[in-house]
Coordinates of C-alpha atoms in Angstrom, one line a residue:
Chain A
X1 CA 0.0 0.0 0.0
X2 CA 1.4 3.5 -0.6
X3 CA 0.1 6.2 1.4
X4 CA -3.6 7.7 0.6
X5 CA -3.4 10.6 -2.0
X6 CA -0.1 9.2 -3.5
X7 CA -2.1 9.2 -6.7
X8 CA -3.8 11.9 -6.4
X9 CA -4.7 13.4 -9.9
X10 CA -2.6 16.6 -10.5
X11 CA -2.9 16.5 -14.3
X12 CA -1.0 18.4 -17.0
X13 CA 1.6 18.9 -20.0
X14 CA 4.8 20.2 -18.9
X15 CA 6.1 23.5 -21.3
X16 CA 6.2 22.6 -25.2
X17 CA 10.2 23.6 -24.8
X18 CA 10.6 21.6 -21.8
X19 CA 9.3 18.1 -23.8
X20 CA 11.2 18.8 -26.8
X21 CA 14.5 19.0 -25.2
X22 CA 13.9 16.1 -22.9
X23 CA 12.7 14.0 -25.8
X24 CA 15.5 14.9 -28.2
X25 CA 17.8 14.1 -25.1
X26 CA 16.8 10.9 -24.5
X27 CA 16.8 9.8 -28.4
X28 CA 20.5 11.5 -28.4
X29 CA 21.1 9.2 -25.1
X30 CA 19.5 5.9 -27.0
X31 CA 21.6 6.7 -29.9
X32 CA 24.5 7.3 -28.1
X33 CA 24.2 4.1 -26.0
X34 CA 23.7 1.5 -29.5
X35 CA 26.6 -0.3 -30.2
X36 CA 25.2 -0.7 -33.9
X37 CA 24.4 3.0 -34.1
X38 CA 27.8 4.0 -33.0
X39 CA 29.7 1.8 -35.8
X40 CA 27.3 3.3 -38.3
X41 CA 27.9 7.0 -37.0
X42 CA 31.8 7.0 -35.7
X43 CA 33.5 4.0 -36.2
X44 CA 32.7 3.4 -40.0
X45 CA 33.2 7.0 -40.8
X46 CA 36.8 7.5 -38.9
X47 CA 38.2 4.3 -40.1
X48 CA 37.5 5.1 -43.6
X49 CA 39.0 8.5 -43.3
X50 CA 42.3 7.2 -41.4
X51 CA 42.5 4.2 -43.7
X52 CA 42.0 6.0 -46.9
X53 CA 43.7 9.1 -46.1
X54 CA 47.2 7.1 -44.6
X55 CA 47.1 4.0 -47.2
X56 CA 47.4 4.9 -50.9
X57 CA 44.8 2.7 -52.3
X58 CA 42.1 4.8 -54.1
X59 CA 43.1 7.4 -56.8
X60 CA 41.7 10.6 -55.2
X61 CA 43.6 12.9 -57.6
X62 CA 45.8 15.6 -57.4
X63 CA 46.4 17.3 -53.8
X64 CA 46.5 15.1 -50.1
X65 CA 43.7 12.1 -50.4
X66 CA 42.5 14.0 -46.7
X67 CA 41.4 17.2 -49.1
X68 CA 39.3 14.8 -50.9
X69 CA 38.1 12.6 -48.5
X70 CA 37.1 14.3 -45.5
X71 CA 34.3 16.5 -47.2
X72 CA 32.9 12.9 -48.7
X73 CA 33.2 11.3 -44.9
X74 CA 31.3 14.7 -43.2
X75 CA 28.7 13.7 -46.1
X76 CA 28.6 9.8 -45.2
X77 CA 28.6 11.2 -41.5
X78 CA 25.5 13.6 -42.1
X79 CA 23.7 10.1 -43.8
X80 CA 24.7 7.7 -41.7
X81 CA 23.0 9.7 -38.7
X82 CA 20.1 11.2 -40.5
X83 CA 19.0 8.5 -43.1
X84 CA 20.7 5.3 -42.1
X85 CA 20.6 5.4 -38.3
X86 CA 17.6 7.7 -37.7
X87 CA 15.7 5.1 -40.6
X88 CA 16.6 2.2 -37.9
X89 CA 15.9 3.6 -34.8
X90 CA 12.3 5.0 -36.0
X91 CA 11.9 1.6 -37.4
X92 CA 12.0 0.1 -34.3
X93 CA 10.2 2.4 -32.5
X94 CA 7.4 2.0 -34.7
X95 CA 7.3 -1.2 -34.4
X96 CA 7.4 -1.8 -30.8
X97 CA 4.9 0.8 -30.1
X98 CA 7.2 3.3 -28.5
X99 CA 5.6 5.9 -31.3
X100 CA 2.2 4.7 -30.4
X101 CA 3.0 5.4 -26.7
X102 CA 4.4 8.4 -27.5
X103 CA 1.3 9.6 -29.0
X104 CA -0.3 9.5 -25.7
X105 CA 1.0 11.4 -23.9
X106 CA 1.1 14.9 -24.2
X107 CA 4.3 15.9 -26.5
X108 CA 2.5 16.3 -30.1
X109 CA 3.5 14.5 -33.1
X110 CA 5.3 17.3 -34.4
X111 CA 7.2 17.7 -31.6
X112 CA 8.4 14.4 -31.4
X113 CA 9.4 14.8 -34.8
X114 CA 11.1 18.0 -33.8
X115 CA 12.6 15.9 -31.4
X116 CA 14.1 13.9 -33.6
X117 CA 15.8 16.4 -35.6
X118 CA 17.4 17.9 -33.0
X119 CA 18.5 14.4 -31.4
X120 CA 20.1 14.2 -35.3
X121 CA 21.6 17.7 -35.7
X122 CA 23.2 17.2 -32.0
X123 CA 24.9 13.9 -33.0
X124 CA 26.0 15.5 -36.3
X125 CA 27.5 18.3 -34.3
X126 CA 29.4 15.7 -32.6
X127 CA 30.5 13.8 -35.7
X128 CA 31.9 16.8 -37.3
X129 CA 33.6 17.7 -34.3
X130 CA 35.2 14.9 -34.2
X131 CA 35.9 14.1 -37.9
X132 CA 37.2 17.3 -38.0
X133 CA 39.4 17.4 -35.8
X134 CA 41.1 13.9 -37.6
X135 CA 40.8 15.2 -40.9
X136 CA 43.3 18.4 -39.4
X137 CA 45.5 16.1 -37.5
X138 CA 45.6 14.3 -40.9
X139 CA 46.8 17.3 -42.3
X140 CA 43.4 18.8 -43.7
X141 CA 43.3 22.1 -44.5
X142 CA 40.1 23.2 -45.6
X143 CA 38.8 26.5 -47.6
X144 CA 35.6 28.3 -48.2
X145 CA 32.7 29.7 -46.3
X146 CA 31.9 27.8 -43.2
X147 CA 28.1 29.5 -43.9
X148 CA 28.2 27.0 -47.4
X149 CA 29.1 24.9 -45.4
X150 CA 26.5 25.1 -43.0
X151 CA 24.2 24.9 -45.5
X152 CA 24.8 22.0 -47.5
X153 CA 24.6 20.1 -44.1
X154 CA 21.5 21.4 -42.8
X155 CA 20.1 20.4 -46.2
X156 CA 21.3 17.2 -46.4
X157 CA 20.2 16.5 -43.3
X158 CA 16.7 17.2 -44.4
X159 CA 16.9 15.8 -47.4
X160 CA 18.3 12.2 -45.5
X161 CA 15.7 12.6 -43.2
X162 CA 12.7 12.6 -45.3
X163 CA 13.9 9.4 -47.0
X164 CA 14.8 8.3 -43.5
X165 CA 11.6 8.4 -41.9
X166 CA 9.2 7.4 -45.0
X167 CA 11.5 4.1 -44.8
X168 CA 11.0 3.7 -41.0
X169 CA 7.2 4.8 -41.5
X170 CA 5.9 2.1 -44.0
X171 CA 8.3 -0.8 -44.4
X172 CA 8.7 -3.3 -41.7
X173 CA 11.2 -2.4 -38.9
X174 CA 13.3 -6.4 -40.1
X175 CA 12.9 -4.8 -43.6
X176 CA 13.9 -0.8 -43.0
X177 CA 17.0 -2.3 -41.2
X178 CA 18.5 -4.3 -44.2
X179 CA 17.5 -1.6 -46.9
X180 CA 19.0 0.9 -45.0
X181 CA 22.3 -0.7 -44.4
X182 CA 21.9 -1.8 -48.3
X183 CA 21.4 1.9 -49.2
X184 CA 24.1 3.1 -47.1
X185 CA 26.9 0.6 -48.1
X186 CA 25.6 1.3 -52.4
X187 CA 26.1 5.1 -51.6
X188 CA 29.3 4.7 -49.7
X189 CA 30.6 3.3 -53.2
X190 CA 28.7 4.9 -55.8
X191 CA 28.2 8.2 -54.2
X192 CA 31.5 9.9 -54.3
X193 CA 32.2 9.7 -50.9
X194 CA 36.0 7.7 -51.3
X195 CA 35.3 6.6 -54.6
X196 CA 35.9 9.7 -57.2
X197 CA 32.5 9.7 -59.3
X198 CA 34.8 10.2 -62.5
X199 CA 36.3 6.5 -61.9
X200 CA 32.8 6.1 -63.3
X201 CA 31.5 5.5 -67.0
X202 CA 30.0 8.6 -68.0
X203 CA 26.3 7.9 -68.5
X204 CA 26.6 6.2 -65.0
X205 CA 27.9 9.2 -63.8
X206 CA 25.6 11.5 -64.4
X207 CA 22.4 9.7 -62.7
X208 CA 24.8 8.7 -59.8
X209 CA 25.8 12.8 -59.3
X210 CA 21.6 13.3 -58.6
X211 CA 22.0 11.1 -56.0
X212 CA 22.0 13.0 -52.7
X213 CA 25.0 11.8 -51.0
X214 CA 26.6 12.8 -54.5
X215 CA 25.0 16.2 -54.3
X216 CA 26.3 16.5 -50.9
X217 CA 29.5 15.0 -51.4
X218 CA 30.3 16.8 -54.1
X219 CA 29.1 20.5 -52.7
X220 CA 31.3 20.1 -50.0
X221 CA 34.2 19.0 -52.0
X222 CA 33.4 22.0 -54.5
X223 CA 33.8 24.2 -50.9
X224 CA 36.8 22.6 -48.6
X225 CA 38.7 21.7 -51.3
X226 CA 38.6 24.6 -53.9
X227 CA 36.8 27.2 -52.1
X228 CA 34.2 27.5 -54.1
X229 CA 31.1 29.9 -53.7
X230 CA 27.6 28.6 -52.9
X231 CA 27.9 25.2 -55.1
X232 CA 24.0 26.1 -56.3
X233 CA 23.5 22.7 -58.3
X234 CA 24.4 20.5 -55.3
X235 CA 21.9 22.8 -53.1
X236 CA 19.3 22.4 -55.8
X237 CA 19.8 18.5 -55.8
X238 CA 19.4 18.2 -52.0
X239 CA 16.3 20.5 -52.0
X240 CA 14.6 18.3 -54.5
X241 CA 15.2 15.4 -52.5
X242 CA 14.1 16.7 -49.2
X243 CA 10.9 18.4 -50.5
X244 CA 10.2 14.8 -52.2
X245 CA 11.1 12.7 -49.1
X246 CA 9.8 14.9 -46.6
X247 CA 6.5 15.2 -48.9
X248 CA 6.1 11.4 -49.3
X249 CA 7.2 10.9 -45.3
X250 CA 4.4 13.0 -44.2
X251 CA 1.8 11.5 -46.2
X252 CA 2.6 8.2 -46.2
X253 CA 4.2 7.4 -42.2
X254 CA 2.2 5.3 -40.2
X255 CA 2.7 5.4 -36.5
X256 CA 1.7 1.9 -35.6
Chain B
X1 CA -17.9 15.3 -10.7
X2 CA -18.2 12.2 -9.4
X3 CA -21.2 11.2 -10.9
X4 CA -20.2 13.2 -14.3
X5 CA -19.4 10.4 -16.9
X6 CA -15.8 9.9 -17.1
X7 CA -15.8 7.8 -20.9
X8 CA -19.6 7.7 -22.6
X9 CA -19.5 6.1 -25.7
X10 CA -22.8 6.0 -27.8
X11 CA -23.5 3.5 -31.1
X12 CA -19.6 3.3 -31.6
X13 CA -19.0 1.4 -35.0
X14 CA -15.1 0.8 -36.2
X15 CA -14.7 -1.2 -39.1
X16 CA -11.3 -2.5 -40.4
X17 CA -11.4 -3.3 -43.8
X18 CA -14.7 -5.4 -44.1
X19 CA -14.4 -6.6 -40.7
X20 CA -16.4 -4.8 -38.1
X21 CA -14.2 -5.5 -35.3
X22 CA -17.3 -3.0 -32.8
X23 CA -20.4 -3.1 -33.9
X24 CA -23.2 -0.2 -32.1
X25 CA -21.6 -0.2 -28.6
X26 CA -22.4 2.1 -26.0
X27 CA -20.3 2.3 -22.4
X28 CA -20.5 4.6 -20.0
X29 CA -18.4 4.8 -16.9
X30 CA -17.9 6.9 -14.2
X31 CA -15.6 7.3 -11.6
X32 CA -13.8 3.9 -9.8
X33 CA -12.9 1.0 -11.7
X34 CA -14.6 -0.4 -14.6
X35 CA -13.6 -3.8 -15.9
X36 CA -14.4 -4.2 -20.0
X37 CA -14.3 -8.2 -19.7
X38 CA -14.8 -10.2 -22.9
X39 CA -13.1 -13.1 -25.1
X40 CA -10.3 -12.3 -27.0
X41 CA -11.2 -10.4 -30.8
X42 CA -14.5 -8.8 -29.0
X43 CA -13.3 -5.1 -29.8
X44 CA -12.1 -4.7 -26.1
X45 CA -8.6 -3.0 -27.3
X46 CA -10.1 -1.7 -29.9
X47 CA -13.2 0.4 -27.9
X48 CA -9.9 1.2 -25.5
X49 CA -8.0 3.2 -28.1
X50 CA -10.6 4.7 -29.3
X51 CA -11.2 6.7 -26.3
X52 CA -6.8 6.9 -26.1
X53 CA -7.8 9.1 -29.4
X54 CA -6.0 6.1 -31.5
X55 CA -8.8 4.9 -33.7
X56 CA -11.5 7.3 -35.1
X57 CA -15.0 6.0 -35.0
X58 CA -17.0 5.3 -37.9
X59 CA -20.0 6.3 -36.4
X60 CA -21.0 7.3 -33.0
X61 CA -20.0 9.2 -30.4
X62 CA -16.8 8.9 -27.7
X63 CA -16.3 11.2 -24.8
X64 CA -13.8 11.0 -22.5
X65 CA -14.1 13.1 -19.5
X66 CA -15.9 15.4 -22.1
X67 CA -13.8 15.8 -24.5
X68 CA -13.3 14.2 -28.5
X69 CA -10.2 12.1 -28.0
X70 CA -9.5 12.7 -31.7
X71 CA -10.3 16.2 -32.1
X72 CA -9.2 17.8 -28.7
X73 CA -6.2 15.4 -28.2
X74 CA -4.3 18.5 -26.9
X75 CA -6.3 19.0 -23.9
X76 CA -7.1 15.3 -23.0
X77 CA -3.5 13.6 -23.3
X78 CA -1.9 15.3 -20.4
X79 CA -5.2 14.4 -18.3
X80 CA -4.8 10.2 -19.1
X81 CA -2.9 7.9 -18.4
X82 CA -2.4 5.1 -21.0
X83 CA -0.7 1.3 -20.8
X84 CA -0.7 -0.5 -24.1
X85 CA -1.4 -4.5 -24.3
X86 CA 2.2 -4.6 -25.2
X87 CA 5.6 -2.6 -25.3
X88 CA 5.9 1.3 -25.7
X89 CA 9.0 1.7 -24.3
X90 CA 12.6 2.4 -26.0
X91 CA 13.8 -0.9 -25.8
X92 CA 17.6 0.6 -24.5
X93 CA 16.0 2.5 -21.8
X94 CA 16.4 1.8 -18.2
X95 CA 12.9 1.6 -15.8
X96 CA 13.8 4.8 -14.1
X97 CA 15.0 6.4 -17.6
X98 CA 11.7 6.1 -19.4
X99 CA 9.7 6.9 -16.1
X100 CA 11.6 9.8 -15.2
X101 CA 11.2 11.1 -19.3
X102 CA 7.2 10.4 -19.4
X103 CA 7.5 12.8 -15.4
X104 CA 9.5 15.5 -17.7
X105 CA 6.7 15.7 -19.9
X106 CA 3.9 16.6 -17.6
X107 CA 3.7 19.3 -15.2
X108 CA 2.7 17.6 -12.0
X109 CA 4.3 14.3 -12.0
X110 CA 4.7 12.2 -9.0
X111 CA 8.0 11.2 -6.9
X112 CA 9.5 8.5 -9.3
X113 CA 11.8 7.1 -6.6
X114 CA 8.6 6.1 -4.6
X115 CA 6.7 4.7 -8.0
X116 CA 9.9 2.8 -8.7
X117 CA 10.0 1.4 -4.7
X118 CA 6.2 1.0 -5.0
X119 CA 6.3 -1.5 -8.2
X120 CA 9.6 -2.9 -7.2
X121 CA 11.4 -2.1 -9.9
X122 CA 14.4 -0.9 -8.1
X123 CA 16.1 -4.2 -8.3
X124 CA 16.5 -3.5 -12.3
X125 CA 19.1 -0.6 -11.7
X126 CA 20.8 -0.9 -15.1
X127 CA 19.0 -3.4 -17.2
X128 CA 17.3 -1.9 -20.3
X129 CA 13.4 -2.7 -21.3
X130 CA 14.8 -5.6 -23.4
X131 CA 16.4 -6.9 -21.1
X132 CA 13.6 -7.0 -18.3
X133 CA 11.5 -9.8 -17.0
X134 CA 7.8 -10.0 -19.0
X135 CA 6.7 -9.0 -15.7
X136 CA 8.9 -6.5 -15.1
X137 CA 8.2 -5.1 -18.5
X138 CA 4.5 -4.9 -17.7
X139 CA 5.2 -3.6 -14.2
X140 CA 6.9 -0.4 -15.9
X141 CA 4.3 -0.2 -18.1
X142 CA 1.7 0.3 -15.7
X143 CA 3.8 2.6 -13.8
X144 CA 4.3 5.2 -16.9
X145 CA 0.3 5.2 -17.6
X146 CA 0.1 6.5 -14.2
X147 CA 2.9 8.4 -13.4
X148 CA 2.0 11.7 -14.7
X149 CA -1.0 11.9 -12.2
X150 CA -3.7 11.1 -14.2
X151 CA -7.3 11.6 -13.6
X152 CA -8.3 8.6 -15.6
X153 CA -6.0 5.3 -17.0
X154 CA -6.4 2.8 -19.3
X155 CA -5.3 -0.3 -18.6
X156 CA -5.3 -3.1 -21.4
X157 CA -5.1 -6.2 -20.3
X158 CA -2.6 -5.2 -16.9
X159 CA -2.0 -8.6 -15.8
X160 CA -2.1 -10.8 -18.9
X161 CA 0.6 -13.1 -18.2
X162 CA 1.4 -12.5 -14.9
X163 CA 1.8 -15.0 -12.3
X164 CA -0.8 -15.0 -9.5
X165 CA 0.9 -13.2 -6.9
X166 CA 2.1 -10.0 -9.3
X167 CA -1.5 -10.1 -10.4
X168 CA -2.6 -9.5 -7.1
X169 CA 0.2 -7.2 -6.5
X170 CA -1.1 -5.0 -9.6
X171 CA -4.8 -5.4 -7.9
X172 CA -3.7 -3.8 -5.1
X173 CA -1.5 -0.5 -7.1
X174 CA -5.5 -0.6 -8.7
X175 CA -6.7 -0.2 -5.7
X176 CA -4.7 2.8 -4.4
X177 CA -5.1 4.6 -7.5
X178 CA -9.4 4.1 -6.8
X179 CA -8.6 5.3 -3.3
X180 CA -7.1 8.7 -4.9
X181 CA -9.5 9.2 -6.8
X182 CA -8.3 8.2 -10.2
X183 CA -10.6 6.6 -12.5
X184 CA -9.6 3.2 -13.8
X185 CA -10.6 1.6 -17.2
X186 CA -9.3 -2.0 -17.6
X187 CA -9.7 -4.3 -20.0
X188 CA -9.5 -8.2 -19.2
X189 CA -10.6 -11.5 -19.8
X190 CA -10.9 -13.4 -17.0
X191 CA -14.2 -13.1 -14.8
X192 CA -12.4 -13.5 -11.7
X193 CA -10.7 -9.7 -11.9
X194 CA -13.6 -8.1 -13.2
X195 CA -15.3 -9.6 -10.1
X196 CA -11.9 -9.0 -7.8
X197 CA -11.4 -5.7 -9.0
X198 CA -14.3 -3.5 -10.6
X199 CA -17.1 -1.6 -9.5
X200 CA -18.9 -2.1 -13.1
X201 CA -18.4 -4.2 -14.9
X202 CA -19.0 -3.9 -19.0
X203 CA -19.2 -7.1 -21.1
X204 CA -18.4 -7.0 -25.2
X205 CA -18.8 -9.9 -26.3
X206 CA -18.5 -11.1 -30.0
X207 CA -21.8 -12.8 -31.6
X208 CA -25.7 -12.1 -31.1
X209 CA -27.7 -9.3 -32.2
X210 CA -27.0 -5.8 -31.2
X211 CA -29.3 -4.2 -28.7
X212 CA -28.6 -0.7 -28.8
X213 CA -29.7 0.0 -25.3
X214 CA -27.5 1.9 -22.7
X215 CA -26.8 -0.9 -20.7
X216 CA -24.1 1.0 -18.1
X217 CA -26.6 3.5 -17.2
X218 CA -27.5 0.9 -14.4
X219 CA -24.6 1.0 -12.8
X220 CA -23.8 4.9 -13.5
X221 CA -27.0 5.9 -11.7
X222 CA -26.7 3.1 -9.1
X223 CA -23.2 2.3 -8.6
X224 CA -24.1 0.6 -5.3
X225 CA -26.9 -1.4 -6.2
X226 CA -26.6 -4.8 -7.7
X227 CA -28.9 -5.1 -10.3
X228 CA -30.2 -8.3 -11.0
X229 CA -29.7 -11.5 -8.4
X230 CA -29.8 -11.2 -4.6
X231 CA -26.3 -12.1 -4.8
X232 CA -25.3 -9.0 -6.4
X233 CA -23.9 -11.0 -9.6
X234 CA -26.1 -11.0 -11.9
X235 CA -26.4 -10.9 -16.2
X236 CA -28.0 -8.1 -17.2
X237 CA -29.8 -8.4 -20.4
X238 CA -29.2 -4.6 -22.3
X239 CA -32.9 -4.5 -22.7
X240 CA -33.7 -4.3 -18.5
X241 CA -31.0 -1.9 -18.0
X242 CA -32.7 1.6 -18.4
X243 CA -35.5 0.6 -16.0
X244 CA -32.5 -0.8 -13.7
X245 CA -32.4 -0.1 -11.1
X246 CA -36.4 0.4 -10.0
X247 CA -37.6 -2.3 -12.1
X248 CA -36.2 -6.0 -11.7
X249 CA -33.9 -6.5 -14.7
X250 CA -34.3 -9.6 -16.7
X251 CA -32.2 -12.2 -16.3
X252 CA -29.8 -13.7 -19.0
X253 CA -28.3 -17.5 -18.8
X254 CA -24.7 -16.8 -18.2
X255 CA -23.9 -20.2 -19.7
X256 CA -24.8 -19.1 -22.9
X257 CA -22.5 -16.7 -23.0
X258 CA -19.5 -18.6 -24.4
X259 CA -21.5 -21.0 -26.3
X260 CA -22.7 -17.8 -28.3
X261 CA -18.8 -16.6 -28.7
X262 CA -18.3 -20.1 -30.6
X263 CA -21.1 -20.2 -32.4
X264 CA -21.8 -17.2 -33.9
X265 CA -19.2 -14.6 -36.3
X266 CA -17.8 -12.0 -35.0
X267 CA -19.0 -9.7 -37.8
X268 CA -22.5 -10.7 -36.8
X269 CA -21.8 -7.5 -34.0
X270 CA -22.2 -7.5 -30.4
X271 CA -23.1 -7.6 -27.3
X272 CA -23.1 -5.6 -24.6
X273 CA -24.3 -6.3 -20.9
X274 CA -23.4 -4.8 -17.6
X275 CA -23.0 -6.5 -14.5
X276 CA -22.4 -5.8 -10.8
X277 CA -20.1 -7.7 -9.5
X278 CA -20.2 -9.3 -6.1
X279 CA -17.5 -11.4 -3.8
X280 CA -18.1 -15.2 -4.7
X281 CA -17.0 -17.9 -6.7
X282 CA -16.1 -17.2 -10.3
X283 CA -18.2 -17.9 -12.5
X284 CA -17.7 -18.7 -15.8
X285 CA -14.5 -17.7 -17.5
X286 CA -14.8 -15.9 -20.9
X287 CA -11.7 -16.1 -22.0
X288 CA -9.7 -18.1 -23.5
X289 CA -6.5 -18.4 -21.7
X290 CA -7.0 -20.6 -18.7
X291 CA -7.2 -19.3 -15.0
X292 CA -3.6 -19.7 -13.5

């Protein structure tokens, strides 16, 4: 027995603010704490930056192979967390009713799905940070605008997200967890992240640069590497994808 | 406000695909415990989250302590309390992770040191949800619907696969909330809690015709009264219930109750009865997991 009035009803929502931040906490603590998640989002994206950058084994051109390859890994980074990962977790969620759940208590949808963004931009932060920070003891030495910069990332990570999330929202959780480590490992190769997208034959090429990773791959390059002004093309590319994805996502997710 | 309606739900048709899974129902319950008992594939879970704001009716009317549960979701979610028939919980979060998240999220939430003590799920420390017991896993469960001081919960099915003794352990955390004053809605299929736990008791059953009568009016305006036999369990058929409790209600066979469950399709729709439930033996069992 607990003592009488224990359970007293004292009803209500806590500040809008004050559930968005503690929801995108705990889906930054949930990520944090998944081994899986954490190969996906660090360990994959620093090994192949060490191992490509140190051992002469792809082509990357003229200039240090860390000039090429650290804007392609902060764009494998930016889809590992907000399309690969984020597809997963959501996936899951869905699947054993934490959404559902979720959708009873007072925190709307939209804020959960605020949530979520924020619980992806904060582990982005973290991966640049630390991606960064190899790439320069590498010997990186980036260029351009960091506000390009900036850019290209914030719409990358919308443009992964909407694909993300329309995975996690219709297919089956088993399902969304083996096309989204399909999709990631295809556009790891065939997205110019380490591979050069000219190593390519030409027609190939050109469908493989509308792919977003490409797009983001590719602006990033166009900016660390050559300094470049606003790479427009690659921007135009991610904005078509994230209107698309984030279109389909919100007609098509089911919560249950 | 105690004898206001706490969920009133009037002709309530959902259909899922071709299959009309409730079929004209009408509950009403006020404040206490209310046991929905019925066989499994009645429409209990599904009459349930419909009043969470889950499932939108196809026709009729929901209210839960007056409001749409679809249309003002805003101001009804931070005033219930929900437990799903399964998970709902991040399945890397600790116990005291995912309670103390659901307390961030309302405004009045209560001690979660004492709701962890009171369920006994202290001994979990680290363990995530995945790695819990079943019945610690439906311990926790229970705890979030109620942990952000609730005036109303729903409980679906709270002690389906429990052993005895945690059932009776979650009887008595029923109990206390009752005691406070927060009203219950449980769903189960064994006679025996209805009859342990409930002060009304509301029966869907799949099969039969479907009276559209108000059969929980009974108990709403006589929630001390057994209608029916002198020994205060009775069947009520729908029909009796709005002259219950002046006039005698008529008396349905409880035996056929299951027979009818067999022998009839679900689609055929439903019915309804309300019963008040008294101390004594058991009674027939409508579900179809046995008694443990």
């Amino acid at each position: 027995m607990s003592a009488a009035g224990t359970y007293t009803p004292k009803p209500g929502a806590a500040p809008l603010p004050r559930m968005i931040a503690a929801q995108a906490a705990l889906e930054t603590r949930m990520l944090l704490r998944n081994g899986e998640q954490l190969l996906l989002t660090v360990v994959i994206p620093t090994l192949l930056l060490v191992l490509f950058s140190v051992v002469d084994i792809i082509d990357t051109g003229e200039g240090k192979a860390v000039d090429f390859l650290a804007p392609g890994v902060l764009a494998l980074a930016v889809m590992s967390t907000a399309f690969t990962g984020q597809a997963i977790a959501t996936g899951f969620e869905r699947r054993y009713g934490v959404l559902k759940r979720l959708g009873a208590s007072p925190l709307p949808r939209w804020g959960l799905m605020a949530a979520k963004t924020l619980s992806v931009l904060v582990t982005e932060v973290l991966q640049v940070a630390l991606l960064t920070a190899i790439a320069l003891a590498l010997g990186w030495s980036p260029h351009g605008n960091p506000f390009s910069v900036l850019l290209l990332l914030l719409l990358g990570t919308a443009a992964f997200s909407g694909l993300g999330l329309l995975m996690a929202g219709t297919l089956k959780a088993e399902v969304t967890l083996a096309a989204a480590n399909l999709v990631f490992l295809l556009l790891l190769m065939g997205g110019g992240v380490i591979v050069p997208l000219d190593k390519f034959p030409g027609a190939v090429q050109s469908v493989l640069g509308l792919l977003p990773v490409s797009a983001l791959s590719d602006g990033l390059r166009d900016v660390l590497r050559h300094g470049a002004g606003m790479p427009w093309a690659d921007l135009g590319i991610l904005a078509v994808w994230a209107v698309l994805g984030l279109g389909a996502a919100a007609k098509f997710f089911r919560w249950e | 406000m105690r004898n206001e309606p706490v969920v009133q739900i009037e002709s309530l048709v959902k259909r899922y695909g071709t299959k009309t899974a409730v079929d004209g129902l009408d509950l009403t319950a006020g404040a206490g415990i209310t046991a929905v008992l019925g066989p499994n594939g009645a429409g209990k879970t599904t009459t349930i989250e419909t009043c969470e704001g889950y499932r939108k009716p196809d026709s009729g009317t929901v209210r839960v302590l007056g409001l749409d549960p679809v249309r003002e979701a805003g101001a009804l979610r931070p005033r219930i309390g929900v437990m799903l028939q399964s998970g709902g919980v991040y399945s890397g979060a600790r116990a005291d992770e995912m309670l103390r998240h659901v307390a961030k999220l309302h405004a009045h939430p209560l001690d979660v040191d004492a709701l962890i003590e009171r369920l006994g799920l202290g001994s979990c420390g680290r363990t995530t949800y995945r790695q819990l017991s079943g019945g610690q896993q439906q311990r926790l469960a229970l705890a979030l619907a109620w942990s952000a001081g609730p005036q109303l919960v729903f409980l679906d099915e709270p002690t389906a696969g429990l052993d005895p003794q945690a059932r009776r352990a979650t009887w008595d955390l029923v109990r206390d909330l009752r005691r406070d004053g927060v009203a219950v809605i449980l769903t189960t299929h064994h006679m025996d809690e209805a009859e342990e736990l409930a002060d009304d008791v509301a029966i869907i059953d799949a099969g039969g015709s479907s009276p559209r009568a108000a059969p929980t009016r009974c108990a709403a305006a006589a929630p001390r009264t057994p209608c029916g036999s002198p020994a205060g369990r009775a069947w009520t058929s729908p029909r009796c219930s709005r002259r219950c409790p002046r006039s005698r209600p008529r008396r349905a066979d409880p035996r056929r109750l299951p027979r009818q469950r067999h022998g009839r399709p679900a689609a055929a729709g439903h019915r309804h009865l309300l019963v008040r439930p008294a101390r004594g033996d058991a009674g027939p069992d409508l579900g179809r997991t046995p008694h443990p």
